[in-house]
Short mmCIF file of C-alpha atoms in Angstrom, two decimals:
data_model
loop_
_atom_site.label_atom_id
_atom_site.label_comp_id
_atom_site.label_asym_id
_atom_site.label_seq_id
_atom_site.Cartn_x
_atom_site.Cartn_y
_atom_site.Cartn_z
CA MET A 1286 31.24 63.38 7.33
CA LYS A 1287 27.76 62.99 5.85
CA GLU A 1288 29.21 61.98 2.50
CA GLU A 1289 31.39 59.35 4.20
CA LEU A 1290 28.35 58.00 6.06
CA LYS A 1291 26.35 57.81 2.83
CA LEU A 1292 29.20 55.98 1.13
CA PHE A 1293 29.47 53.57 4.06
CA LEU A 1294 25.72 52.84 4.01
CA PHE A 1295 25.79 52.41 0.25
CA LYS A 1296 28.47 49.76 0.60
CA LEU A 1297 26.60 48.14 3.49
CA TRP A 1298 23.15 47.84 1.91
CA PRO A 1299 23.77 44.52 0.08
CA PHE A 1300 24.64 42.90 3.42
CA LEU A 1301 21.62 44.49 5.10
CA PHE A 1302 19.41 43.19 2.32
CA ILE A 1303 20.81 39.66 2.68
CA PHE A 1304 20.57 39.50 6.47
CA LEU A 1305 17.39 41.56 6.96
CA GLY A 1306 15.61 42.01 3.66
CA LEU A 1307 15.62 38.41 2.45
CA PRO A 1308 14.31 36.94 5.76
CA LEU A 1309 11.55 39.58 5.88
CA LEU A 1310 10.65 38.88 2.26
CA SER A 1311 10.65 35.13 2.93
CA LEU A 1312 8.40 35.61 5.96
CA ALA A 1313 6.03 37.82 3.96
CA VAL A 1314 5.78 35.31 1.11
CA TRP A 1315 5.03 32.53 3.61
CA PHE A 1316 2.43 34.67 5.41
CA PHE A 1317 0.51 35.59 2.26
CA SER A 1318 0.69 32.18 0.59
CA PRO A 1319 -2.59 30.23 0.74
CA SER A 1320 -3.14 27.55 3.36
CA LYS A 1321 -4.41 24.04 2.66
CA THR A 1322 -6.88 21.89 4.60
CA LEU A 1323 -6.01 18.27 5.31
CA ASP A 1324 -7.23 16.35 8.35
CA ILE A 1325 -4.37 14.21 9.67
CA LEU A 1326 -4.33 11.86 12.63
CA VAL A 1327 -0.87 11.19 14.09
CA ILE A 1328 -0.20 8.34 16.52
CA ASP A 1329 3.04 8.54 18.51
CA LYS A 1330 3.49 6.41 21.63
CA THR A 1331 7.18 7.25 22.05
CA VAL A 1332 7.22 10.73 23.60
CA PRO A 1333 9.35 10.61 26.76
CA ASP A 1334 10.04 14.36 26.84
CA ASN A 1335 8.96 17.68 25.43
CA SER A 1336 11.13 17.46 22.32
CA PHE A 1337 8.39 15.38 20.60
CA GLN A 1338 11.26 14.12 18.48
CA GLU A 1339 9.52 11.14 16.88
CA HIS A 1340 7.02 13.33 15.01
CA ALA A 1341 8.89 16.65 14.96
CA GLY A 1342 9.88 16.43 11.29
CA LEU A 1343 6.31 15.80 10.17
CA PHE A 1344 4.85 18.72 12.13
CA TRP A 1345 7.56 21.14 10.99
CA THR A 1346 6.69 20.24 7.39
CA LEU A 1347 2.95 20.61 8.01
CA ASN A 1348 3.42 24.09 9.45
CA HIS A 1349 5.89 25.17 6.78
CA LEU A 1350 3.53 24.08 3.98
CA LYS A 1351 0.58 25.71 5.80
CA TYR A 1352 -1.54 22.58 6.19
CA LYS A 1353 -4.42 23.18 8.56
CA LYS A 1354 -7.10 21.12 10.20
CA SER A 1355 -10.69 21.53 9.04
CA THR A 1356 -11.17 23.75 12.11
CA GLY A 1357 -8.83 26.27 10.50
CA ASP A 1358 -6.09 25.77 13.09
CA PHE A 1359 -2.47 24.92 12.38
CA TYR A 1360 -1.15 21.59 13.64
CA ASN A 1361 0.33 21.78 17.15
CA LEU A 1362 3.36 19.59 17.82
CA GLU A 1363 2.48 19.20 21.49
CA LYS A 1364 -1.24 18.47 21.23
CA ASP A 1365 -2.38 17.15 17.86
CA TYR A 1366 -1.53 13.47 18.16
CA LEU A 1367 -2.61 10.38 20.01
CA GLY A 1368 -0.27 8.52 22.35
CA TYR A 1369 1.79 9.49 25.38
CA PHE A 1370 1.88 13.06 26.67
CA PRO A 1371 4.84 13.71 29.01
CA ASN A 1372 4.82 15.99 32.03
CA ASN A 1373 8.53 15.67 32.96
CA THR A 1374 7.77 13.31 35.82
CA GLN A 1375 8.69 9.64 35.57
CA GLY A 1376 5.73 7.57 34.51
CA LEU A 1377 3.21 10.27 35.33
CA GLY A 1378 2.42 11.43 31.84
CA THR A 1379 -1.07 11.13 30.41
CA ILE A 1380 -2.32 8.77 27.73
CA LYS A 1381 -4.76 9.66 25.00
CA ASP A 1382 -5.38 6.95 22.45
CA LEU A 1383 -8.07 4.77 20.87
CA GLN A 1384 -8.43 2.27 23.68
CA ARG A 1385 -11.94 2.14 25.10
CA LYS A 1386 -13.25 3.62 21.85
CA SER A 1387 -16.18 1.72 20.35
CA GLU A 1388 -16.11 0.34 16.83
CA SER A 1389 -18.46 3.07 15.65
CA GLU A 1390 -16.28 5.76 17.24
CA ILE A 1391 -13.17 4.40 15.50
CA ARG A 1392 -15.09 4.26 12.22
CA SER A 1393 -16.06 7.90 12.69
CA ILE A 1394 -12.39 8.82 13.31
CA ALA A 1395 -11.34 6.99 10.14
CA LYS A 1396 -13.99 8.78 8.08
CA LYS A 1397 -13.09 12.17 9.50
CA HIS A 1398 -9.40 12.06 8.64
CA ASP A 1399 -7.82 12.17 5.20
CA LEU A 1400 -4.50 10.73 6.34
CA ILE A 1401 -3.40 8.59 9.27
CA TYR A 1402 0.27 8.64 10.26
CA LEU A 1403 1.61 5.96 12.62
CA ALA A 1404 4.90 7.53 13.68
CA ASP A 1405 6.06 5.23 16.47
CA SER A 1406 4.59 2.63 18.81
CA TYR A 1407 7.75 1.57 20.69
CA GLY A 1408 6.53 3.31 23.84
CA ILE A 1409 7.79 4.67 27.13
CA TYR A 1410 10.01 2.79 29.60
CA GLU A 1411 11.35 3.50 33.06
CA GLY A 1412 14.83 3.63 31.54
CA ASP A 1413 13.80 6.71 29.53
CA PHE A 1414 13.94 8.68 32.78
CA SER A 1415 17.35 7.35 33.88
CA ASN A 1416 20.92 7.95 32.73
CA ASN A 1417 21.89 4.38 33.57
CA GLN A 1418 22.83 2.68 30.31
CA ASP A 1419 23.76 -0.60 32.00
CA VAL A 1420 20.19 -1.82 32.17
CA LEU A 1421 19.29 -4.08 29.22
CA LEU A 1422 15.53 -3.87 29.60
CA THR A 1423 13.43 -1.72 31.87
CA LYS A 1424 9.77 -1.92 32.71
CA LYS A 1425 7.39 -0.70 30.05
CA ILE A 1426 5.17 2.17 31.10
CA TYR A 1427 3.21 2.39 27.86
CA GLY A 1428 3.62 1.21 24.30
CA GLY A 1429 3.03 -1.32 21.58
CA LEU A 1430 0.41 -1.45 18.87
CA ASP A 1431 -3.00 -2.67 20.05
CA LEU A 1432 -6.19 -3.96 18.44
CA SER A 1433 -7.86 -0.54 18.44
CA GLU A 1434 -5.18 0.75 16.06
CA ILE A 1435 -5.60 -2.37 13.95
CA GLN A 1436 -9.30 -1.51 13.67
CA LEU A 1437 -8.38 2.02 12.61
CA ILE A 1438 -6.01 0.78 9.90
CA ARG A 1439 -8.64 -1.64 8.58
CA MET A 1440 -11.34 1.02 8.54
CA ALA A 1441 -9.05 3.59 6.94
CA ARG A 1442 -8.44 1.14 4.11
CA GLU A 1443 -12.16 0.47 3.77
CA GLU A 1444 -12.87 4.21 3.68
CA GLY A 1445 -10.23 4.80 0.99
CA LYS A 1446 -7.90 6.89 3.16
CA VAL A 1447 -4.14 7.41 3.09
CA MET A 1448 -2.20 5.40 5.67
CA ILE A 1449 1.47 5.96 6.51
CA ALA A 1450 3.41 3.82 8.97
CA GLU A 1451 7.10 3.95 9.77
CA PHE A 1452 9.59 2.17 12.01
CA ASN A 1453 8.87 1.33 14.81
CA SER A 1454 5.20 0.61 14.16
CA MET A 1455 5.10 -3.16 14.60
CA ALA A 1456 8.34 -4.35 16.21
CA SER A 1457 8.77 -4.99 19.95
CA PRO A 1458 6.83 -4.51 22.20
CA THR A 1459 3.84 -5.06 19.89
CA PRO A 1460 2.36 -8.55 20.59
CA LYS A 1461 2.90 -11.02 17.76
CA LEU A 1462 -0.84 -11.52 17.22
CA VAL A 1463 -1.35 -7.78 16.72
CA ARG A 1464 1.76 -7.58 14.53
CA THR A 1465 0.41 -10.32 12.28
CA GLU A 1466 -2.82 -8.38 11.84
CA PHE A 1467 -0.81 -5.25 11.01
CA GLU A 1468 1.30 -7.16 8.47
CA ASN A 1469 -1.79 -8.60 6.79
CA LEU A 1470 -3.47 -5.19 6.56
CA MET A 1471 -0.39 -3.27 5.43
CA GLY A 1472 1.07 -5.97 3.18
CA VAL A 1473 4.51 -5.90 4.80
CA LYS A 1474 6.31 -8.68 6.65
CA TRP A 1475 8.96 -7.91 9.26
CA THR A 1476 11.98 -10.20 9.08
CA GLY A 1477 12.58 -9.73 12.79
CA TRP A 1478 15.78 -7.76 12.12
CA ILE A 1479 16.49 -4.10 12.79
CA GLY A 1480 19.74 -2.30 12.00
CA ARG A 1481 21.67 0.77 13.04
CA TYR A 1482 24.73 2.54 11.62
CA PHE A 1483 27.53 3.75 13.91
CA ASP A 1484 30.31 5.98 12.62
CA ASP A 1485 32.76 4.20 14.91
CA LEU A 1486 32.27 0.94 16.80
CA ASP A 1487 35.23 1.58 19.10
CA THR A 1488 33.65 2.09 22.52
CA LEU A 1489 36.52 4.34 23.63
CA ILE A 1490 35.76 6.71 20.75
CA ASN A 1491 31.97 6.36 20.48
CA THR A 1492 30.32 6.62 23.88
CA GLU A 1493 26.81 6.62 22.35
CA ILE A 1494 26.78 2.87 21.73
CA PRO A 1495 24.32 1.45 24.29
CA ARG A 1496 26.02 -0.67 26.92
CA TRP A 1497 23.33 -3.34 26.69
CA MET A 1498 24.20 -3.72 23.01
CA ILE A 1499 27.89 -4.15 23.82
CA ARG A 1500 27.14 -6.68 26.54
CA GLN A 1501 24.70 -8.65 24.39
CA TYR A 1502 27.18 -8.83 21.50
CA ALA A 1503 30.02 -9.89 23.82
CA GLN A 1504 27.89 -12.69 25.24
CA GLN A 1505 27.34 -14.13 21.76
CA HIS A 1506 30.73 -13.36 20.16
CA SER A 1507 33.17 -13.64 23.09
CA SER A 1508 34.01 -9.92 23.10
CA TRP A 1509 33.25 -6.54 21.53
CA ASN A 1510 36.46 -6.23 19.56
CA LEU A 1511 35.10 -3.81 16.96
CA SER A 1512 36.29 -0.52 15.53
CA GLY A 1513 35.65 1.78 12.60
CA PRO A 1514 32.32 2.41 10.84
CA GLY A 1515 29.84 -0.42 10.99
CA LEU A 1516 26.29 -1.72 11.10
CA ILE A 1517 24.75 -3.56 14.02
CA PHE A 1518 21.87 -5.91 13.20
CA ILE A 1519 19.64 -7.10 16.05
CA LYS A 1520 16.98 -9.78 15.77
CA GLU A 1521 13.84 -9.92 17.86
CA SER A 1522 14.96 -13.31 19.22
CA GLY A 1523 18.11 -11.69 20.63
CA GLU A 1524 20.69 -12.49 17.95
CA ILE A 1525 23.11 -9.68 17.22
CA GLU A 1526 25.54 -9.31 14.31
CA ALA A 1527 28.10 -6.67 13.35
CA PHE A 1528 28.91 -5.75 9.75
CA LEU A 1529 32.21 -3.92 9.35
CA HIS A 1530 32.91 -1.36 6.66
CA THR A 1531 35.10 -2.74 3.82
CA LYS A 1532 35.03 -6.26 5.30
CA ASP A 1533 31.29 -6.92 5.10
CA TYR A 1534 29.93 -3.96 3.15
CA GLN A 1535 31.36 -1.15 1.04
CA ASN A 1536 29.02 1.84 1.41
CA LYS A 1537 30.35 3.49 4.55
CA ILE A 1538 26.84 4.65 5.43
CA PRO A 1539 23.65 2.85 4.30
CA LEU A 1540 22.39 4.63 1.20
CA VAL A 1541 18.76 5.31 0.34
CA ARG A 1542 18.54 4.99 -3.43
CA THR A 1543 15.68 6.25 -5.59
CA GLN A 1544 15.39 5.49 -9.27
CA LYS A 1545 15.24 8.70 -11.27
CA LEU A 1546 12.26 7.41 -13.24
CA ASN A 1547 10.16 5.62 -10.62
CA LYS A 1548 6.65 4.48 -11.46
CA HIS A 1549 4.83 6.92 -9.17
CA GLY A 1550 6.94 9.91 -10.21
CA PHE A 1551 8.43 10.86 -6.84
CA LYS A 1552 11.15 13.47 -7.30
CA LEU A 1553 13.89 12.66 -4.82
CA PRO A 1554 17.70 12.62 -4.82
CA GLU A 1555 19.03 9.44 -6.37
CA VAL A 1556 21.34 8.77 -3.40
CA VAL A 1557 20.94 9.92 0.22
CA PRO A 1558 22.93 8.51 3.18
CA TYR A 1559 20.83 7.31 6.12
CA PRO A 1560 22.68 7.10 9.48
CA ASP A 1561 20.02 5.74 11.86
CA TRP A 1562 17.73 2.85 12.84
CA PHE A 1563 15.86 0.89 10.17
CA ASP A 1564 13.94 -2.35 9.98
CA VAL A 1565 14.24 -4.99 7.27
CA VAL A 1566 10.85 -5.87 5.81
CA LEU A 1567 9.50 -7.92 2.94
CA ILE A 1568 6.66 -6.50 0.85
CA GLU A 1569 3.80 -7.94 -1.18
CA ARG A 1570 4.01 -7.77 -4.96
CA ASP A 1571 1.40 -5.04 -5.31
CA TYR A 1572 3.75 -2.58 -3.59
CA GLN A 1573 5.85 -0.17 -5.61
CA VAL A 1574 9.28 0.63 -4.19
CA ILE A 1575 9.89 4.37 -3.98
CA SER A 1576 13.38 3.96 -2.49
CA TYR A 1577 15.52 1.16 -1.13
CA TYR A 1578 18.52 0.71 1.18
CA ASP A 1579 21.82 -0.30 -0.33
CA ILE A 1580 24.83 -1.22 1.84
CA ASP A 1581 26.75 -2.74 -1.11
CA PRO A 1582 27.75 -5.96 0.66
CA THR A 1583 31.00 -7.70 -0.14
CA ALA A 1584 30.94 -11.38 -1.11
CA LEU A 1585 31.38 -12.23 2.58
CA GLY A 1586 28.68 -9.76 3.59
CA LEU A 1587 26.23 -11.11 1.02
CA GLN A 1588 26.82 -14.62 2.33
CA ARG A 1589 26.17 -13.42 5.88
CA LEU A 1590 22.97 -11.61 4.83
CA ARG A 1591 21.69 -14.80 3.21
CA SER A 1592 22.48 -16.84 6.33
CA MET A 1593 20.44 -14.29 8.32
CA GLY A 1594 17.54 -14.63 5.88
CA LEU A 1595 17.96 -11.09 4.56
CA PRO A 1596 17.90 -9.83 0.96
CA ARG A 1597 20.61 -7.91 -0.91
CA PHE A 1598 18.47 -4.74 -0.95
CA PHE A 1599 16.02 -3.62 1.76
CA PRO A 1600 12.89 -1.53 1.06
CA ALA A 1601 13.19 2.00 2.49
CA SER A 1602 9.88 3.55 1.40
CA VAL A 1603 7.08 1.80 -0.46
CA LEU A 1604 3.57 2.54 -1.70
CA ARG A 1605 0.58 0.51 -2.80
CA GLU A 1606 -2.90 1.46 -3.91
CA ILE A 1607 -5.83 -0.72 -2.86
CA GLY A 1608 -8.93 0.68 -4.47
CA ASP A 1609 -9.14 4.29 -3.30
CA ALA A 1610 -6.83 3.66 -0.33
CA HIS A 1611 -3.12 4.44 -0.41
CA GLN A 1612 -0.72 2.71 1.98
CA TYR A 1613 2.87 3.81 2.61
CA TYR A 1614 5.52 2.16 4.74
CA PHE A 1615 8.77 3.91 5.69
CA ALA A 1616 11.30 1.37 6.99
CA GLY A 1617 13.19 3.84 9.13
CA ASP A 1618 12.88 6.53 11.80
CA PHE A 1619 12.17 9.07 9.09
CA SER A 1620 10.19 11.67 11.05
CA ASP A 1621 12.50 11.38 14.10
CA ILE A 1622 14.66 14.48 13.74
CA PRO A 1623 16.75 15.65 16.72
CA GLY A 1624 17.70 19.26 17.31
CA ASP A 1625 16.22 22.56 16.25
CA PHE A 1626 15.77 23.12 12.53
CA GLY A 1627 14.48 26.67 12.71
CA SER A 1628 11.16 28.39 12.31
CA PRO A 1629 8.84 26.88 9.69
CA TYR A 1630 7.43 30.30 8.82
CA PHE A 1631 9.96 31.24 6.14
CA TYR A 1632 9.27 30.48 2.50
CA GLY A 1633 12.05 28.62 0.69
CA LEU A 1634 13.88 27.48 3.81
CA PRO A 1635 14.05 23.77 2.79
CA ALA A 1636 15.72 24.73 -0.52
CA LEU A 1637 18.32 26.75 1.39
CA TRP A 1638 19.11 23.90 3.79
CA ARG A 1639 19.22 21.34 0.98
CA GLY A 1640 21.87 23.49 -0.65
CA LEU A 1641 23.90 23.59 2.56
CA TYR A 1642 23.52 19.85 3.23
CA ALA A 1643 24.92 18.26 0.08
CA ALA A 1644 23.24 14.86 -0.22
CA SER A 1645 26.54 13.21 -1.08
CA ASP A 1646 28.42 14.58 1.94
CA TYR A 1647 26.27 14.77 5.07
CA THR A 1648 26.05 12.06 7.69
CA ASP A 1649 23.69 13.58 10.26
CA ARG A 1650 19.94 13.27 10.69
CA GLN A 1651 19.14 16.86 9.73
CA GLY A 1652 20.78 16.35 6.37
CA PHE A 1653 18.54 13.34 5.81
CA PHE A 1654 15.51 15.42 6.79
CA TRP A 1655 16.19 18.22 4.30
CA ASN A 1656 17.32 16.05 1.41
CA TYR A 1657 14.97 13.10 1.68
CA TYR A 1658 12.18 13.09 4.27
CA ASN A 1659 11.02 16.66 3.74
CA PRO A 1660 10.63 16.38 -0.05
CA LEU A 1661 9.16 12.88 0.30
CA ILE A 1662 6.46 13.81 2.81
CA ASN A 1663 5.82 17.04 0.90
CA GLN A 1664 4.89 14.99 -2.18
CA VAL A 1665 2.86 12.48 -0.16
CA LEU A 1666 0.88 15.31 1.45
CA ARG A 1667 0.24 16.97 -1.92
CA ARG A 1668 -1.03 13.70 -3.38
CA SER A 1669 -3.20 13.15 -0.30
CA LEU A 1670 -4.63 16.66 -0.72
CA ASP A 1671 -5.43 16.02 -4.38
CA LYS A 1672 -7.05 12.75 -3.41
CA SER A 1673 -9.23 14.36 -0.72
CA ASP A 1674 -10.61 17.08 -3.03
#
């Protein structure tokens, strides 16, 4: 019996090593790897619940790569940002931001931090606490970029810091005057259009299409007679257009393309599908394009894009250097990652997930996180660390 048990355990040990040994080894490597110090200020005004979804991807990466504040503490998803802090009661969250800060206080904040990350300024609305999708617009509780953040961006540039902003940093409900200041400081110009991919536009199949979107489209185009994969473009003025797969564009899902030999040397997959919200922006000539969106429009689609005032390709992530300052703009909800993507305290986990999410096959947000956002922000953080030394 003992010999049989020994034989059984001998056959079992490779599986035990894979399921127990490798995770323990990965955890040990993570634990003993050195930490790095980088002071980062995150601004997120769109936090309706305790998922902290709009900045979850960034904080997971910070903890996985062992970035710490100068106090020696790890970054805390629930506390280490400015914006709206929910308490699970409608409209009764707390607000912690730069308003009522003096110019000298904002200057001190800019000097203190190595990197400023503007994750989202869309805000909190009464509709965020309701399951009623019929309402087109609900009352804003909090949101929109304000002049105090404009001061911070200006001072960060003057102090030679790294600034990252992503969609939605400047679209509605940010006042146009404030948006213009943001555009001038960041060197990007919003066309007024945002877009979103849906895997099926048939409302009987896809129940996640907002009802206000359906109603608004029907008002302008007689009816919502759409089906199959498609893109919905919405303009700030209220215009709404649908691009249908094969009829108007040929890439089923918008693709984020990165040239293999890009000027700044970012190492990213050449093609990654992106199935979520994005904004269409124009950039100043001193920007370098890291990646761009490609929907591969048909002749009809290209004609429609031109009539909408939109280019053939849209910037996805861009970088410019102004003196010592570095400015990035991500034209999508890049750090907004739904769901649980596991503990960050295991070395090598991103490589494992990238292998499971083949960049050419996946269509969900987690695949985009592992294949594009995680390696992108990893490289941005490393460059910011080198710059701060």
